[in-house]
Coordinates of C-alpha atoms in Angstrom, one line a residue:
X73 CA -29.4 28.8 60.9
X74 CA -33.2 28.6 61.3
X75 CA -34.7 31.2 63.2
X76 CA -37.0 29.9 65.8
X77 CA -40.2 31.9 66.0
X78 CA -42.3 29.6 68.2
X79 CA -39.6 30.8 71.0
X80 CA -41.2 34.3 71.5
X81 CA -44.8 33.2 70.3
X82 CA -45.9 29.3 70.8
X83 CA -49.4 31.1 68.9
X84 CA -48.1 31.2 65.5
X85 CA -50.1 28.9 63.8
X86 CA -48.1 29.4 60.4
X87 CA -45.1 31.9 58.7
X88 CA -43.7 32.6 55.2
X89 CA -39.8 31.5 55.0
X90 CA -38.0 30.2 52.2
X91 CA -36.2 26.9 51.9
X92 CA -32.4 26.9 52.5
X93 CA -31.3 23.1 52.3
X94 CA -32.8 20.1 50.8
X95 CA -31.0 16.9 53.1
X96 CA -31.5 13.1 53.2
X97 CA -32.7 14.3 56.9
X98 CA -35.0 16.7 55.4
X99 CA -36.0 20.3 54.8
X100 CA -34.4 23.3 56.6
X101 CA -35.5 27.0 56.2
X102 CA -34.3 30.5 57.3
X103 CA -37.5 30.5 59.7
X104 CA -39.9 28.2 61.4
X105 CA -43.2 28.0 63.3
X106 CA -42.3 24.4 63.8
X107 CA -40.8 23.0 67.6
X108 CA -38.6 20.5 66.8
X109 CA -38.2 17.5 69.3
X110 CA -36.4 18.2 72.6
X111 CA -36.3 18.9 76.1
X112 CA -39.0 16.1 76.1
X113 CA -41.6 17.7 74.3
X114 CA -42.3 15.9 70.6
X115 CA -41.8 17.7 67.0
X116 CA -44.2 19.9 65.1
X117 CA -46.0 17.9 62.3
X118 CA -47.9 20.0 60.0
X119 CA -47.4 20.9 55.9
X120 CA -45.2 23.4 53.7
X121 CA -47.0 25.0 51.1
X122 CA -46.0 26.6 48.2
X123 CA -46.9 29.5 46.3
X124 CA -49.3 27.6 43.7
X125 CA -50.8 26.0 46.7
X126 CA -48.9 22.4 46.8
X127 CA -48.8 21.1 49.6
X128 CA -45.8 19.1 51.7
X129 CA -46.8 17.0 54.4
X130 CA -44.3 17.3 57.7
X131 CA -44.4 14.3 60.0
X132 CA -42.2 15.5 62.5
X133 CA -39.3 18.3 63.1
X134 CA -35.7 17.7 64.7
X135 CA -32.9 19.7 65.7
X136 CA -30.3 19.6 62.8
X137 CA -26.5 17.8 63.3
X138 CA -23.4 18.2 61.4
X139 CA -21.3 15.2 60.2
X140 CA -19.9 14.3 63.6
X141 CA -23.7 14.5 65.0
X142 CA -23.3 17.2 67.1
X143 CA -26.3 19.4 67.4
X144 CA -26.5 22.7 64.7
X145 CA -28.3 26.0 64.7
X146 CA -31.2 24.2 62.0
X147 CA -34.2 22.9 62.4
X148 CA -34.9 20.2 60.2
X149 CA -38.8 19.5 58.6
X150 CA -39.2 15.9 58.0
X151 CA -41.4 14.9 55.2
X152 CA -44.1 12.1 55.3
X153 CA -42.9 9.0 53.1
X154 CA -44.5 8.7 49.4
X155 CA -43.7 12.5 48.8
X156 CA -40.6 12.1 46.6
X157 CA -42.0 13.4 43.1
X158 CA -42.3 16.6 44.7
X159 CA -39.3 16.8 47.1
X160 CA -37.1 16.4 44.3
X161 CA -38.7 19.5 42.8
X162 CA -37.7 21.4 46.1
X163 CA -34.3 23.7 45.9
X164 CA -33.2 26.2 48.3
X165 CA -34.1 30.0 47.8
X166 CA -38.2 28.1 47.6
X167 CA -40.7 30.2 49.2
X168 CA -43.2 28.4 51.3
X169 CA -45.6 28.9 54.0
X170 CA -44.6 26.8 57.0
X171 CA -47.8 25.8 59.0
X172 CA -48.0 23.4 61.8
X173 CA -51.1 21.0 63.0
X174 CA -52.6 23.6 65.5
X175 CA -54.3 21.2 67.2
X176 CA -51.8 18.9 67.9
X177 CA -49.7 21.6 69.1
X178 CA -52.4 23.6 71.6
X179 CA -52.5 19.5 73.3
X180 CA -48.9 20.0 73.5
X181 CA -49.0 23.2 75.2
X182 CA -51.8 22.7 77.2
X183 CA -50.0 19.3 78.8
X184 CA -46.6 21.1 78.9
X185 CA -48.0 23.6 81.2
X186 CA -49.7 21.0 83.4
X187 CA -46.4 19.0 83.4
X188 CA -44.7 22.6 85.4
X189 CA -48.1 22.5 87.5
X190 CA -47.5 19.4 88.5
X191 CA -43.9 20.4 89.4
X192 CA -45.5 22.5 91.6
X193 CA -47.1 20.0 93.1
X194 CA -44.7 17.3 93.4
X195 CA -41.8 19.4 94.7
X196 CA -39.1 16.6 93.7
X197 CA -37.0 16.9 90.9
X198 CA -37.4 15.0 87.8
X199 CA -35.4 12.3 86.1
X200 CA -37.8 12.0 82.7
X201 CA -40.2 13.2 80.7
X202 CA -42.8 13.4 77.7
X203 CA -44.7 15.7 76.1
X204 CA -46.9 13.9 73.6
X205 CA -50.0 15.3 71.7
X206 CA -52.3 13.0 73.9
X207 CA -50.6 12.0 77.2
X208 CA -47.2 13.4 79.5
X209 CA -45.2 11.8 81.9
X210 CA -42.9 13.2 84.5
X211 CA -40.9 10.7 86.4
X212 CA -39.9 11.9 90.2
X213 CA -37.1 11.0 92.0
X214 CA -38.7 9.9 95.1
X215 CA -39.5 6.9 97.2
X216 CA -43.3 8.2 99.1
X217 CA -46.5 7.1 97.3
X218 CA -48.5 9.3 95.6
X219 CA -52.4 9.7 95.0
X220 CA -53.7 10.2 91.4
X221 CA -57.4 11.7 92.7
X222 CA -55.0 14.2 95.2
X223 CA -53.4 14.7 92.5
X224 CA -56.0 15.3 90.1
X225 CA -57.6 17.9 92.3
X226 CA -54.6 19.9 93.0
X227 CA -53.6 20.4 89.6
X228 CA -57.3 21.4 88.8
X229 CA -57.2 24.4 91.4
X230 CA -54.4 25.3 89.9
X231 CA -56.0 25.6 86.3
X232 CA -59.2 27.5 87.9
X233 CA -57.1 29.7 89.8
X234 CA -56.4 30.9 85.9
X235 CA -52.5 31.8 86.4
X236 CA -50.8 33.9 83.7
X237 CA -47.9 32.3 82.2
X238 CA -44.6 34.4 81.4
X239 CA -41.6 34.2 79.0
X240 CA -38.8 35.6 79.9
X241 CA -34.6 34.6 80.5
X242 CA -32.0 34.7 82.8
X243 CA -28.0 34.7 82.4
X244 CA -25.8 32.3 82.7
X245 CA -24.6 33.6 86.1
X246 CA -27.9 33.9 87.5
X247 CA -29.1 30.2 86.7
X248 CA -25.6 29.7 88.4
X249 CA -26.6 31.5 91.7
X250 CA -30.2 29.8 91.4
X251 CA -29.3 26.0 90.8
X252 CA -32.4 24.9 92.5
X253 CA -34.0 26.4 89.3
X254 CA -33.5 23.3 87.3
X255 CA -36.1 21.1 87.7
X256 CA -34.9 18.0 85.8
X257 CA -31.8 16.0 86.4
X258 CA -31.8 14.5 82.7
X259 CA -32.2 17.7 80.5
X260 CA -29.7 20.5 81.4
X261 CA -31.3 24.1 79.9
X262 CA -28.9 24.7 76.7
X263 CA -25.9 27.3 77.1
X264 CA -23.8 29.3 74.7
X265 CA -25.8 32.3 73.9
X266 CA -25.2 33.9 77.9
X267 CA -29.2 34.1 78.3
X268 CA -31.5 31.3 79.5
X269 CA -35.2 31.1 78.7
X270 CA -37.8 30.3 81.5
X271 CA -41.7 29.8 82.0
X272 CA -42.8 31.6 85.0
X273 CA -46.3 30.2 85.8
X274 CA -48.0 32.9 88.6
X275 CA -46.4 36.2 90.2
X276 CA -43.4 37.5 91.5
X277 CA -43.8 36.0 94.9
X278 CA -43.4 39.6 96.4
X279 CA -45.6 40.2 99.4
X280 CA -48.7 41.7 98.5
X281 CA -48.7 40.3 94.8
X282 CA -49.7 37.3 92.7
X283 CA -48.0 34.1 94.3
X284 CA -45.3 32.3 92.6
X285 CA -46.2 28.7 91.1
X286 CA -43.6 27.5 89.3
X287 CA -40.3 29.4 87.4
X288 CA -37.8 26.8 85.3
X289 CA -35.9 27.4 82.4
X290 CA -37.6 25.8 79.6
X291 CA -37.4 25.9 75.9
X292 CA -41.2 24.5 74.9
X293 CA -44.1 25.8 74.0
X294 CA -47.1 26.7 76.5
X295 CA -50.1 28.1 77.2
X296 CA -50.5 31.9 78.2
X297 CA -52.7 30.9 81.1
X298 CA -53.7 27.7 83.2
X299 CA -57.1 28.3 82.4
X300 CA -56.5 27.6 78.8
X301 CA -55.5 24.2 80.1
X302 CA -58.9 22.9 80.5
X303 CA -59.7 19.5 82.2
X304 CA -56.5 17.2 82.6
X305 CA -56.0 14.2 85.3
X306 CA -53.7 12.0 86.4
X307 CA -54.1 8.5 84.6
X308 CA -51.7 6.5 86.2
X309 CA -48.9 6.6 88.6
X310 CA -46.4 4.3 88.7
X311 CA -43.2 2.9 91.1
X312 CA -40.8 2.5 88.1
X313 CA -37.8 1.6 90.6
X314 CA -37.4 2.2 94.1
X315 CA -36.4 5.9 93.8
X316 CA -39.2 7.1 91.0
X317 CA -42.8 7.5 91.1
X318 CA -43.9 7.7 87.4
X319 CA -46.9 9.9 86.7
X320 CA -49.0 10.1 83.7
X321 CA -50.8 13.2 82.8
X322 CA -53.8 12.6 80.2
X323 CA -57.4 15.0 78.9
X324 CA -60.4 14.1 81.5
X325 CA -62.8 12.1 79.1

């Protein structure tokens, strides 16, 4: 089991763990800064270092699967070919220093928050996305056109508006009572552990308080605030079929 730290802070650039399998798939340790891919946002790529300083390059990080291929409680670090001298010198109970590629991630994070802003703005649910470290992609389930400089501009008041971004869960029962919660209709939020995480993006929605942007259960990483975002647009929109709208999230040049 690898203990996911980037669940409770998506700011930890790097931690110390120590190496508890060496696999054909790759490495896993007891703890991890590292997202691995899922729920549509991409893997962690980054390095493990050792204690006299060498250095294992990580080009990307997956959830890890038993024999049958059903999903385990691992997190898997993929190395980047031409590194076998040194994996084979690699054996569990190896302390390291896990640290990611900040700035790949913070593009992450600031594009995984826009992608729930534009939730917001597109109230339809969604049947696919991407989180990459240079573009996303939501695709709607709808049939009316959309406008990419409407777009564009509402998602920009959003990030000016500078919302505060929250972590916290639910329970099983309450996601149960609040099905409207889930946003997408290709990614269910995972179950087994009796709480749910979610990204609250704005208030409460009480009267008299801060209003309520968005609130879905996600697992990814994000940014503490939309003002953190900085300048993002809508590249391209696109009628995929004649029930989705396709749109295409990318940094303002």
């Amino acid at each position: 089991m690898t203990q996911d730290l980037f669940r409770q802070d998506a700011y930890l650039r790097e931690c110390s763990a120590h190496i508890t399998a060496v696999t054909e798939a790759g490495i896993v340790l007891d703890r991890t800064v590292f997202y691995p891919l899922g729920g549509g946002q991409a893997g962690d790529s980054g390095m493990l270092v050792m204690a006299d300083g060498t250095a294992l390059a990580i080009a990307d990080t997956r959830k890890g699967k038993d024999a049958e291929g059903n999903p385990t409680s691992d997190i898997v670090h993929i190395p980047a070919p031409g590194q076998e001298a040194l994996l084979a010198t690699l054996t569990p109970g190896t302390a390291v220093t896990a640290r990611i590629d900040w700035e790949r991630r913070h593009r992450m994070m600031r594009l995984h928050t826009t992608s729930h802003l534009l939730c917001h703005v597109v109230p339809q649910l969604v049947n696919g996305c991407s989180i990459t470290p240079d573009y996303a992609r939501l695709d709607f389930a709808m049939t009316d056109p959309l406008d990419k400089e409407q777009l564009t501009a509402a998602i920009a008041a959003l990030v000016a508006a500078a919302h505060p971004l929250t972590v916290a869960s639910i329970s099983d029962e309450e996601l149960d009572a609040n099905p409207t919660l889930v946003k997408s209709m290709s990614v269910q939020p995972p179950r087994g552990t009796g709480r749910i995480r979610t990204i609250r993006i704005g208030g409460d929605g009480c009267e008299g308080g801060a209003p309520l942007i968005d609130l879905q259960p996600c697992g990814g990483t994000h940014v503490a605030n939309t003002a953190e975002i900085g300048a993002i647009v809508v590249t391209k929109i696109e009628k995929k079929s004649a029930t989705t709208r396709r749109v295409v999230l990318g940094f303002a040049p």
